[in-house]
Every structure is written in structure tokens, then in C-alpha cells.
Amino acid sequence: MSRKKLFALDAAFSAITNLFELLVVEFFLYGTARIVVPLLSFGRIVVGDFYLEEPGFNWFGLKRREDGRYQMSRDAGKWSAVVFWVLCLTAYAVYARGF
């Protein structure tokens, strides 16, 4: 194949993987965080909006809101969702599979 065709295929593959990352990974983890974080914190912590870039978060990704609750940054929320799913897979492997 010529270089131009390889470059076009590389660009198309990159666009598809970026779309997959945005749609599946980002929204899935963000949606998980929007559900799990308030449940586990009994409503004291909420995850911020997906497209809203707000300054003022501390090192843990939290800041206090005016109503007394904490707001978690979306990136910290996605990391908490990753931890949640890793713990779920570990629990499945230990209890269901007997590892």
C-alpha cells in the first residue's frame, strides 16, 4: 500500500478509537460515578457536570458547595468509577470463580 493510503487508514482508525473512548469509556465511567459516588457517600458528595470546567478543586478532586455538600470533579469521579469496577471484577473473581 502507498503511504497516502496508510496515512488515511491511520487517521480513520484514530478517529474511530477516539470516538469509542468518548462514547463508551467516558460516558460509561461518568455515568457510573454519577450513581455510585452519591450512593456510597450517602448524598454528601456529588459528581460535577460532564462538560463544565470549574476551578477550585483540591488535591482529592473535591470542593465544598454552597449547600454544604462536596462536589467531585469529573476526572476524580471517573477514577472512582474505575476503582468501583475493578473491585466488582475482583469480587466476582474471588467469590464466583474461586480464585
PDB file of C-alpha atoms in Angstrom:
ATOM      1  CA  MET A   1       0.000   0.000   0.000  1.00  0.00           C
ATOM      2  CA  SER A   2       1.121   3.506  -0.602  1.00  0.00           C
ATOM      3  CA  ARG A   3       1.974   5.940   2.152  1.00  0.00           C
ATOM      4  CA  LYS A   4      -1.110   8.053   1.483  1.00  0.00           C
ATOM      5  CA  LYS A   5      -3.454   5.104   1.921  1.00  0.00           C
ATOM      6  CA  LEU A   6      -1.700   4.031   5.118  1.00  0.00           C
ATOM      7  CA  PHE A   7      -1.918   7.569   6.463  1.00  0.00           C
ATOM      8  CA  ALA A   8      -5.640   7.710   5.631  1.00  0.00           C
ATOM      9  CA  LEU A   9      -6.241   4.361   7.336  1.00  0.00           C
ATOM     10  CA  ASP A  10      -4.263   5.510  10.363  1.00  0.00           C
ATOM     11  CA  ALA A  11      -6.318   8.705  10.592  1.00  0.00           C
ATOM     12  CA  ALA A  12      -9.581   6.765  10.269  1.00  0.00           C
ATOM     13  CA  PHE A  13      -8.506   4.265  12.944  1.00  0.00           C
ATOM     14  CA  SER A  14      -7.507   7.113  15.247  1.00  0.00           C
ATOM     15  CA  ALA A  15     -10.867   8.831  14.762  1.00  0.00           C
ATOM     16  CA  ILE A  16     -12.761   5.605  15.486  1.00  0.00           C
ATOM     17  CA  THR A  17     -10.779   4.876  18.652  1.00  0.00           C
ATOM     18  CA  ASN A  18     -11.257   8.449  19.876  1.00  0.00           C
ATOM     19  CA  LEU A  19     -14.995   8.153  19.284  1.00  0.00           C
ATOM     20  CA  PHE A  20     -15.058   4.804  21.099  1.00  0.00           C
ATOM     21  CA  GLU A  21     -13.160   6.324  24.013  1.00  0.00           C
ATOM     22  CA  LEU A  22     -15.524   9.284  24.244  1.00  0.00           C
ATOM     23  CA  LEU A  23     -18.787   7.400  23.880  1.00  0.00           C
ATOM     24  CA  VAL A  24     -18.132   4.183  25.716  1.00  0.00           C
ATOM     25  CA  VAL A  25     -15.404   4.775  28.245  1.00  0.00           C
ATOM     26  CA  GLU A  26     -16.017   8.402  29.200  1.00  0.00           C
ATOM     27  CA  PHE A  27     -19.813   8.266  29.384  1.00  0.00           C
ATOM     28  CA  PHE A  28     -19.848   4.810  30.983  1.00  0.00           C
ATOM     29  CA  LEU A  29     -17.398   5.788  33.715  1.00  0.00           C
ATOM     30  CA  TYR A  30     -19.015   9.183  34.211  1.00  0.00           C
ATOM     31  CA  GLY A  31     -22.467   7.608  34.472  1.00  0.00           C
ATOM     32  CA  THR A  32     -21.187   5.051  36.936  1.00  0.00           C
ATOM     33  CA  ALA A  33     -19.631   7.803  39.035  1.00  0.00           C
ATOM     34  CA  ARG A  34     -22.849   9.849  38.983  1.00  0.00           C
ATOM     35  CA  ILE A  35     -24.682   6.873  40.506  1.00  0.00           C
ATOM     36  CA  VAL A  36     -22.088   5.234  42.763  1.00  0.00           C
ATOM     37  CA  VAL A  37     -20.439   8.250  44.428  1.00  0.00           C
ATOM     38  CA  PRO A  38     -23.646   9.725  45.921  1.00  0.00           C
ATOM     39  CA  LEU A  39     -24.815   6.253  46.991  1.00  0.00           C
ATOM     40  CA  LEU A  40     -21.597   5.400  48.794  1.00  0.00           C
ATOM     41  CA  SER A  41     -21.277   8.849  50.382  1.00  0.00           C
ATOM     42  CA  PHE A  42     -24.961   8.958  51.430  1.00  0.00           C
ATOM     43  CA  GLY A  43     -25.518  12.070  49.312  1.00  0.00           C
ATOM     44  CA  ARG A  44     -22.686  14.138  50.793  1.00  0.00           C
ATOM     45  CA  ILE A  45     -20.618  14.042  47.586  1.00  0.00           C
ATOM     46  CA  VAL A  46     -21.935  14.651  44.069  1.00  0.00           C
ATOM     47  CA  VAL A  47     -20.040  14.492  40.774  1.00  0.00           C
ATOM     48  CA  GLY A  48     -19.819  17.669  38.712  1.00  0.00           C
ATOM     49  CA  ASP A  49     -21.282  18.137  35.242  1.00  0.00           C
ATOM     50  CA  PHE A  50     -19.578  16.416  32.311  1.00  0.00           C
ATOM     51  CA  TYR A  51     -18.833  19.456  30.170  1.00  0.00           C
ATOM     52  CA  LEU A  52     -18.399  22.031  32.925  1.00  0.00           C
ATOM     53  CA  GLU A  53     -14.798  23.037  33.686  1.00  0.00           C
ATOM     54  CA  GLU A  54     -14.712  24.549  37.156  1.00  0.00           C
ATOM     55  CA  PRO A  55     -11.597  25.655  39.035  1.00  0.00           C
ATOM     56  CA  GLY A  56     -11.019  25.362  42.765  1.00  0.00           C
ATOM     57  CA  PHE A  57     -10.859  21.616  43.366  1.00  0.00           C
ATOM     58  CA  ASN A  58      -8.409  20.396  45.979  1.00  0.00           C
ATOM     59  CA  TRP A  59      -5.886  17.604  45.527  1.00  0.00           C
ATOM     60  CA  PHE A  60      -8.559  14.941  46.068  1.00  0.00           C
ATOM     61  CA  GLY A  61     -10.797  16.460  43.387  1.00  0.00           C
ATOM     62  CA  LEU A  62     -13.321  17.865  45.873  1.00  0.00           C
ATOM     63  CA  LYS A  63     -14.663  21.290  46.695  1.00  0.00           C
ATOM     64  CA  ARG A  64     -17.393  22.437  49.042  1.00  0.00           C
ATOM     65  CA  ARG A  65     -20.633  23.651  47.506  1.00  0.00           C
ATOM     66  CA  GLU A  66     -22.851  26.374  48.908  1.00  0.00           C
ATOM     67  CA  ASP A  67     -25.380  23.845  50.214  1.00  0.00           C
ATOM     68  CA  GLY A  68     -22.739  22.131  52.383  1.00  0.00           C
ATOM     69  CA  ARG A  69     -22.212  19.094  50.183  1.00  0.00           C
ATOM     70  CA  TYR A  70     -18.990  18.336  48.345  1.00  0.00           C
ATOM     71  CA  GLN A  71     -18.639  18.367  44.585  1.00  0.00           C
ATOM     72  CA  MET A  72     -16.222  15.932  42.988  1.00  0.00           C
ATOM     73  CA  SER A  73     -14.501  16.798  39.732  1.00  0.00           C
ATOM     74  CA  ARG A  74     -15.482  14.659  36.787  1.00  0.00           C
ATOM     75  CA  ASP A  75     -11.963  13.243  36.435  1.00  0.00           C
ATOM     76  CA  ALA A  76     -11.856  12.164  40.077  1.00  0.00           C
ATOM     77  CA  GLY A  77     -15.338  10.731  39.606  1.00  0.00           C
ATOM     78  CA  LYS A  78     -14.189   8.660  36.652  1.00  0.00           C
ATOM     79  CA  TRP A  79     -11.261   7.328  38.682  1.00  0.00           C
ATOM     80  CA  SER A  80     -13.643   6.376  41.466  1.00  0.00           C
ATOM     81  CA  ALA A  81     -15.747   4.530  38.872  1.00  0.00           C
ATOM     82  CA  VAL A  82     -12.645   2.664  37.677  1.00  0.00           C
ATOM     83  CA  VAL A  83     -11.919   1.630  41.273  1.00  0.00           C
ATOM     84  CA  PHE A  84     -15.544   0.529  41.685  1.00  0.00           C
ATOM     85  CA  TRP A  85     -15.463  -1.678  38.577  1.00  0.00           C
ATOM     86  CA  VAL A  86     -12.079  -3.163  39.497  1.00  0.00           C
ATOM     87  CA  LEU A  87     -13.471  -4.053  42.932  1.00  0.00           C
ATOM     88  CA  CYS A  88     -16.557  -5.581  41.291  1.00  0.00           C
ATOM     89  CA  LEU A  89     -14.426  -7.707  38.953  1.00  0.00           C
ATOM     90  CA  THR A  90     -12.202  -8.748  41.850  1.00  0.00           C
ATOM     91  CA  ALA A  91     -15.208  -9.744  43.944  1.00  0.00           C
ATOM     92  CA  TYR A  92     -16.577 -11.741  41.014  1.00  0.00           C
ATOM     93  CA  ALA A  93     -13.251 -13.483  40.502  1.00  0.00           C
ATOM     94  CA  VAL A  94     -12.902 -14.333  44.183  1.00  0.00           C
ATOM     95  CA  TYR A  95     -16.424 -15.457  45.004  1.00  0.00           C
ATOM     96  CA  ALA A  96     -17.814 -16.815  41.762  1.00  0.00           C
ATOM     97  CA  ARG A  97     -14.673 -18.304  40.265  1.00  0.00           C
ATOM     98  CA  GLY A  98     -12.892 -19.246  43.480  1.00  0.00           C
ATOM     99  CA  PHE A  99      -9.523 -17.638  42.761  1.00  0.00           C
TER     100      PHE A  99
END
